[in-house]
Coordinates of C-alpha atoms and ligand atoms in Angstrom, one line a residue:
X23 CA 26.9 -19.2 -23.2
X24 CA 24.4 -19.8 -26.0
X25 CA 25.1 -17.8 -29.0
X26 CA 22.8 -18.3 -32.0
X27 CA 21.8 -16.4 -35.1
X28 CA 18.7 -15.4 -33.1
X29 CA 20.6 -13.5 -30.4
X30 CA 20.0 -10.3 -32.2
X31 CA 16.4 -10.2 -31.0
X32 CA 17.8 -9.5 -27.6
X33 CA 20.7 -7.3 -28.6
X34 CA 18.8 -5.1 -30.9
X35 CA 15.3 -5.0 -29.5
X36 CA 15.6 -5.3 -25.7
X37 CA 16.2 -2.0 -23.9
X38 CA 16.7 -1.8 -20.2
X39 CA 15.6 1.5 -18.7
X40 CA 17.8 2.4 -15.7
X41 CA 16.3 4.7 -13.2
X42 CA 18.3 7.9 -12.7
X43 CA 20.9 7.9 -10.0
X44 CA 20.5 9.8 -6.7
X45 CA 16.8 9.6 -6.6
X46 CA 14.4 7.8 -4.3
X47 CA 12.6 5.2 -6.2
X48 CA 8.9 4.7 -5.3
X49 CA 7.0 1.6 -6.4
X50 CA 3.3 1.9 -5.8
X51 CA 1.2 -1.2 -6.1
X52 CA -2.6 -1.1 -6.1
X53 CA -5.2 -3.9 -6.1
X54 CA -7.0 -4.4 -9.4
X55 CA -10.8 -4.1 -9.3
X56 CA -10.9 -4.2 -5.5
X57 CA -14.0 -2.1 -5.9
X58 CA -14.5 -0.6 -9.3
X59 CA -15.3 -2.5 -12.5
X60 CA -12.9 -2.0 -15.3
X61 CA -14.2 1.3 -16.8
X62 CA -12.8 0.5 -20.2
X63 CA -14.8 -2.6 -20.5
X64 CA -18.3 -2.0 -18.9
X65 CA -19.7 -5.3 -17.7
X66 CA -23.1 -4.5 -19.4
X67 CA -21.5 -5.0 -22.8
X68 CA -20.0 -8.3 -21.9
X69 CA -21.5 -11.7 -22.3
X70 CA -22.4 -12.9 -18.8
X71 CA -19.8 -15.7 -19.3
X72 CA -17.1 -13.2 -18.8
X73 CA -18.7 -11.2 -16.0
X74 CA -16.6 -13.2 -13.4
X75 CA -13.6 -11.2 -14.7
X76 CA -15.0 -8.1 -13.2
X77 CA -16.2 -9.2 -9.9
X78 CA -15.1 -6.7 -7.2
X79 CA -12.5 -8.4 -5.0
X80 CA -13.7 -6.7 -1.8
X81 CA -17.3 -7.5 -2.6
X82 CA -16.9 -11.2 -3.4
X83 CA -14.8 -11.6 -0.2
X84 CA -17.4 -9.5 1.8
X85 CA -15.0 -6.9 3.2
X86 CA -16.5 -4.9 6.0
X87 CA -17.4 -1.3 4.9
X88 CA -15.9 1.2 4.9
X89 CA -12.8 -0.5 6.4
X90 CA -12.1 -4.2 6.8
X91 CA -9.5 -4.4 9.5
X92 CA -8.3 -7.9 8.5
X93 CA -7.8 -6.8 4.9
X94 CA -5.7 -3.9 6.0
X95 CA -3.7 -6.0 8.4
X96 CA -3.1 -8.5 5.6
X97 CA -1.7 -5.6 3.4
X98 CA 0.5 -4.5 6.3
X99 CA 1.8 -8.1 6.8
X100 CA 2.7 -8.3 3.1
X101 CA 4.4 -4.9 3.3
X102 CA 6.4 -6.0 6.4
X103 CA 7.6 -9.1 4.4
X104 CA 8.6 -6.8 1.5
X105 CA 11.0 -4.9 3.8
X106 CA 12.3 -8.3 5.1
X107 CA 12.9 -9.5 1.6
X108 CA 14.3 -6.3 0.0
X109 CA 16.6 -4.5 2.5
X110 CA 16.8 -1.4 0.2
X111 CA 13.2 -0.6 0.8
X112 CA 13.5 1.9 3.6
X113 CA 9.9 3.0 4.0
X114 CA 6.4 1.8 3.0
X115 CA 3.1 3.5 3.3
X116 CA -0.2 1.8 2.7
X117 CA -3.9 2.6 2.6
X118 CA -6.9 0.7 1.2
X119 CA -5.7 -1.6 -1.5
X120 CA -2.4 0.3 -2.2
X121 CA 1.1 0.3 -0.9
X122 CA 4.0 2.6 -1.8
X123 CA 7.6 1.2 -1.3
X124 CA 10.4 3.7 -1.1
X125 CA 13.9 2.4 -2.1
X126 CA 16.9 4.2 -0.6
X127 CA 18.3 7.0 -2.7
X128 CA 21.5 5.3 -3.7
X129 CA 20.1 1.8 -4.2
X130 CA 21.9 -0.4 -6.7
X131 CA 19.1 -3.0 -6.6
X132 CA 19.2 -4.8 -10.0
X133 CA 21.4 -1.9 -11.2
X134 CA 18.3 0.3 -10.9
X135 CA 16.6 -1.5 -13.8
X136 CA 13.1 -0.3 -13.9
X137 CA 11.3 -3.4 -15.2
X138 CA 13.1 -5.7 -12.8
X139 CA 12.4 -3.5 -9.8
X140 CA 8.7 -3.1 -10.7
X141 CA 8.0 -6.6 -11.7
X142 CA 9.7 -8.1 -8.6
X143 CA 7.7 -5.9 -6.3
X144 CA 4.4 -6.5 -7.9
X145 CA 4.8 -10.3 -8.2
X146 CA 6.4 -10.8 -4.7
X147 CA 3.6 -8.7 -3.0
X148 CA 0.9 -10.6 -4.9
X149 CA 2.4 -13.9 -3.9
X150 CA 2.6 -12.8 -0.3
X151 CA -1.1 -11.7 -0.4
X152 CA -2.2 -15.1 -1.5
X153 CA 0.1 -17.0 0.9
X154 CA -0.9 -14.9 4.0
X155 CA -4.6 -14.7 3.2
X156 CA -5.5 -17.6 5.5
X157 CA -3.7 -16.0 8.4
X158 CA -6.1 -13.1 8.3
X159 CA -9.3 -14.8 6.9
X160 CA -9.2 -18.3 8.4
X161 CA -12.9 -18.7 7.6
X162 CA -12.9 -17.3 4.1
X163 CA -11.6 -19.0 1.1
X164 CA -9.8 -16.9 -1.5
X165 CA -12.3 -17.2 -4.3
X166 CA -10.6 -15.0 -6.9
X167 CA -6.9 -14.6 -7.6
X168 CA -5.9 -11.2 -6.2
X169 CA -3.7 -9.2 -8.6
X170 CA -2.1 -5.8 -8.4
X171 CA -0.8 -3.2 -10.8
X172 CA 2.3 -1.1 -10.2
X173 CA 4.2 1.9 -11.2
X174 CA 7.6 3.4 -10.5
X175 CA 8.3 7.1 -9.9
X176 CA 11.6 8.7 -9.0
X177 CA 11.8 11.6 -6.5
X178 CA 15.0 13.7 -6.7
X179 CA 15.2 15.2 -3.2
X180 CA 13.9 15.0 0.3
X181 CA 11.2 17.6 -0.2
X182 CA 9.6 15.7 -3.0
X183 CA 9.7 12.4 -1.2
X184 CA 8.1 13.9 1.9
X185 CA 5.5 15.6 -0.3
X186 CA 4.8 12.3 -2.1
X187 CA 4.1 10.5 1.2
X188 CA 2.0 13.5 2.5
X189 CA 0.0 13.3 -0.8
X190 CA -0.9 9.7 -0.1
X191 CA -1.8 10.4 3.5
X192 CA -4.0 13.4 2.6
X193 CA -5.7 11.1 0.1
X194 CA -6.3 8.5 2.9
X195 CA -7.9 11.2 5.1
X196 CA -10.1 12.6 2.4
X197 CA -11.4 9.2 1.3
X198 CA -11.8 7.8 4.8
X199 CA -13.6 10.9 6.1
X200 CA -16.1 10.6 3.2
X201 CA -16.4 6.8 3.4
X202 CA -17.0 6.9 7.2
X203 CA -19.9 9.4 6.7
X204 CA -21.2 7.5 3.6
X205 CA -21.4 4.1 5.3
X206 CA -22.9 5.6 8.5
X207 CA -25.7 7.0 6.4
X208 CA -26.2 3.7 4.5
X209 CA -26.1 1.6 7.6
X210 CA -28.7 3.9 9.2
X211 CA -31.1 3.2 6.3
X212 CA -30.3 5.6 3.5
X213 CA -29.8 4.3 0.0
X214 CA -26.3 4.7 -1.5
X215 CA -27.7 7.3 -3.8
X216 CA -29.3 9.3 -0.9
X217 CA -26.1 9.1 1.1
X218 CA -24.1 10.4 -1.9
X219 CA -26.6 13.2 -2.3
X220 CA -26.4 14.1 1.4
X221 CA -22.6 14.4 1.2
X222 CA -22.4 16.3 -2.1
X223 CA -20.6 19.6 -1.7
X224 CA -19.9 19.1 2.0
X225 CA -16.7 20.4 3.6
X226 CA -14.6 18.7 6.3
X227 CA -16.4 20.7 9.0
X228 CA -19.8 19.6 7.8
X229 CA -18.7 15.9 7.8
X230 CA -17.5 16.2 11.4
X231 CA -20.8 17.8 12.4
X232 CA -22.8 15.1 10.6
X233 CA -20.9 12.4 12.4
X234 CA -21.2 14.0 15.8
X235 CA -24.8 15.2 15.6
X236 CA -26.4 12.3 13.7
X237 CA -24.3 9.4 15.0
X238 CA -22.5 10.7 18.1
X239 CA -19.2 9.9 16.6
X240 CA -16.1 11.9 17.0
X241 CA -14.1 11.4 13.8
X242 CA -10.8 11.7 15.8
X243 CA -11.8 8.6 17.8
X244 CA -12.0 6.4 14.8
X245 CA -9.1 3.9 14.6
X246 CA -5.8 5.5 13.6
X247 CA -5.2 2.8 11.0
X248 CA -8.3 3.9 9.1
X249 CA -7.6 7.7 9.5
X250 CA -3.8 7.7 9.0
X251 CA -3.0 4.6 6.9
X252 CA 0.0 2.5 7.8
X253 CA 3.7 3.1 7.7
X254 CA 6.3 0.4 7.8
X255 CA 9.9 1.1 8.5
X256 CA 12.9 0.0 10.6
X257 CA 12.5 1.5 14.0
X258 CA 15.3 1.8 16.6
X259 CA 14.2 -0.3 19.5
X260 CA 16.1 -1.3 22.7
X261 CA 16.3 -5.0 23.0
X262 CA 17.8 -7.3 25.6
X263 CA 20.5 -9.2 23.9
X264 CA 21.8 -11.2 26.9
X265 CA 22.4 -11.0 30.6
X266 CA 25.7 -10.3 32.2
X267 CA 27.4 -12.4 34.9
X268 CA 25.3 -10.7 37.6
X269 CA 22.0 -11.3 35.8
X270 CA 21.6 -7.7 34.6
X271 CA 20.2 -7.4 31.1
X272 CA 22.5 -6.1 28.4
X273 CA 20.6 -4.0 26.0
X274 CA 21.4 -2.9 22.5
X275 CA 19.6 -0.7 20.0
X276 CA 18.4 -2.8 17.1
X277 CA 16.5 -2.0 14.0
X278 CA 13.1 -3.8 14.0
X279 CA 10.5 -3.6 11.2
X280 CA 7.6 -1.7 12.7
X281 CA 4.1 -0.8 11.6
X282 CA 2.6 2.4 12.9
X283 CA -0.3 4.6 12.1
X284 CA 1.2 8.0 12.8
X285 CA 1.0 11.4 11.0
X286 CA 3.7 11.6 8.4
X287 CA 2.6 14.9 7.0
X288 CA 4.0 17.2 9.7
X289 CA 7.7 17.4 10.6
X290 CA 7.5 15.5 13.9
X291 CA 7.7 12.0 12.5
X292 CA 10.6 12.8 10.2
X293 CA 12.5 14.7 12.9
X294 CA 12.3 11.7 15.1
X295 CA 13.2 9.2 12.3
X296 CA 15.8 11.2 10.3
X297 CA 17.9 8.1 9.7
X298 CA 15.2 6.4 7.6
X299 CA 15.9 8.5 4.5
X300 CA 19.4 9.7 5.3
X301 CA 21.3 6.4 5.9
Ligands
LIG1 P1 -8.4 -0.2 -9.8 O1 -8.4 -1.6 -10.4 O2 -8.4 0.9 -10.9 O3 -7.4 0.0 -8.7 P2 -10.3 -0.4 -7.7 O4 -11.6 -1.0 -7.8 O5 -9.3 -1.3 -7.0 O6 -9.8 0.0 -9.1 P3 -9.4 1.7 -6.0 O7 -9.5 3.2 -6.3 O8 -8.1 1.1 -6.0 O9 -10.4 0.9 -7.0 O10 -10.1 1.6 -4.6 C1 -10.0 0.4 -3.9 C2 -11.4 0.1 -3.3 O11 -11.3 -1.2 -2.7 C3 -11.8 0.9 -2.1 O12 -12.5 2.1 -2.6 C4 -12.7 0.1 -1.3 O13 -14.0 0.0 -1.9 C5 -12.1 -1.3 -1.6 N1 -11.2 -1.7 -0.4 C6 -9.9 -1.9 -0.5 N2 -9.4 -2.2 0.7 C7 -10.5 -2.3 1.6 C8 -10.6 -2.6 3.0 N3 -9.6 -2.9 3.7 N4 -11.9 -2.6 3.5 C9 -13.0 -2.3 2.7 N5 -12.9 -2.0 1.4 C10 -11.6 -2.0 0.8
LIG2 P1 17.0 -15.2 -12.4 O1 16.5 -14.9 -11.1 O2 18.1 -14.3 -12.9 O3 15.9 -15.5 -13.5 P2 17.3 -18.1 -12.2 O4 18.0 -18.8 -11.2 O5 15.8 -18.1 -12.2 O6 17.9 -16.6 -12.3 P3 17.1 -18.8 -15.1 O7 18.0 -18.4 -16.2 O8 15.7 -18.1 -15.1 O9 17.8 -18.6 -13.7 O10 16.9 -20.3 -15.1 C1 15.9 -21.0 -14.5 C2 16.5 -22.3 -13.8 O11 15.5 -22.8 -13.0 C3 16.8 -23.3 -14.9 O12 18.1 -23.2 -15.3 C4 16.6 -24.6 -14.0 O13 17.8 -24.9 -13.3 C5 15.5 -24.2 -13.1 N1 14.2 -24.7 -13.5 C6 13.2 -23.9 -14.0 N2 12.1 -24.6 -14.3 C7 12.5 -25.9 -14.1 C8 11.8 -27.2 -14.2 N3 10.6 -27.2 -14.7 N4 12.5 -28.3 -13.9 C9 13.7 -28.2 -13.4 N5 14.4 -27.1 -13.2 C10 13.8 -26.0 -13.6
LIG3 MG1 19.0 13.2 -5.0
LIG4 MG1 -7.4 -0.7 -6.7
LIG5 MG1 -6.6 1.8 -4.6
LIG6 MG1 14.6 -17.1 -13.6

């Protein structure tokens, strides 16, 4: 092992934060500048030579508004590969350009070292996104390198982890409800400013009325992936493993990584899938 007079720079300056034991570890990644410009560096103040840095990822790749289905499926495919790569991720929830990854409570992944866990998740997800892009956008070149930020939060008990996931799904609903109305108005000829003005101060009930009366749309009929976001987890599925001597199928319960668009706020999902957080 190398041992030089410079080793002290590691010994005395590097500190590894270990995440507290017996907590679920959540890593949330989020696409950088998928829509917004960097608010700390307004593009107006920049020389046009640098404006490419602030191109909106979803705009330059012409994502459909308000929901580009292929972009969401790409995110889901990346999340599925995350669960394949990191067995200690027991649940993932994604919406828009973000995904949350829940590591099991007692994980010893990289001895719970925060910077390892965070950096591995962000870099692996980002690589997957670039690698899988062509599978979901065969006719669109990736014109900007996608990049994601990430954070880690620990949740000490079942209630807080349920509430965390409920918080993200409520956020999905609020944003999607608004965006569905906003883009219906814009596509029907209103300017973005007018659409914004129309929706200002409206409640959920008003948005449903607007959708049904002006556009004959029942919000509940919109695709579940847009309304509920996507959950990725290992589901118990019955699979045929072989056939017996008489040609009858022999079935076993296997865990298969599954993507669903169910409600995870109410108790039903968790009652049916108790093993996800308990095993
Ligand atoms: P930041 O860099 O701070 O995350 P951001 O521009 O990425 O800023 P977000 O709050 O993360 O802003 O919002 C992501 C935006 O990206 C959405 O509001 C939406 O405009 C766009 N977006 C992400 N995914 C999709 C999608 N599948 N279809 C259409 N638009 C999308
Ligand atoms: P960890 O995942 O802990 O970083 P590691 O296997 O990546 O483990 P490192 O200590 O980072 O180990 O060492 C990187 C190793 O990768 C080198 O020892 C070498 O074997 C190989 N490697 C990296 N870059 C090159 C290169 N340009 N040419 C040949 N080998 C390389
Ligand atoms: Mg605990
Ligand atoms: Mg973002
Ligand atoms: Mg986001
Ligand atoms: Mg290395």
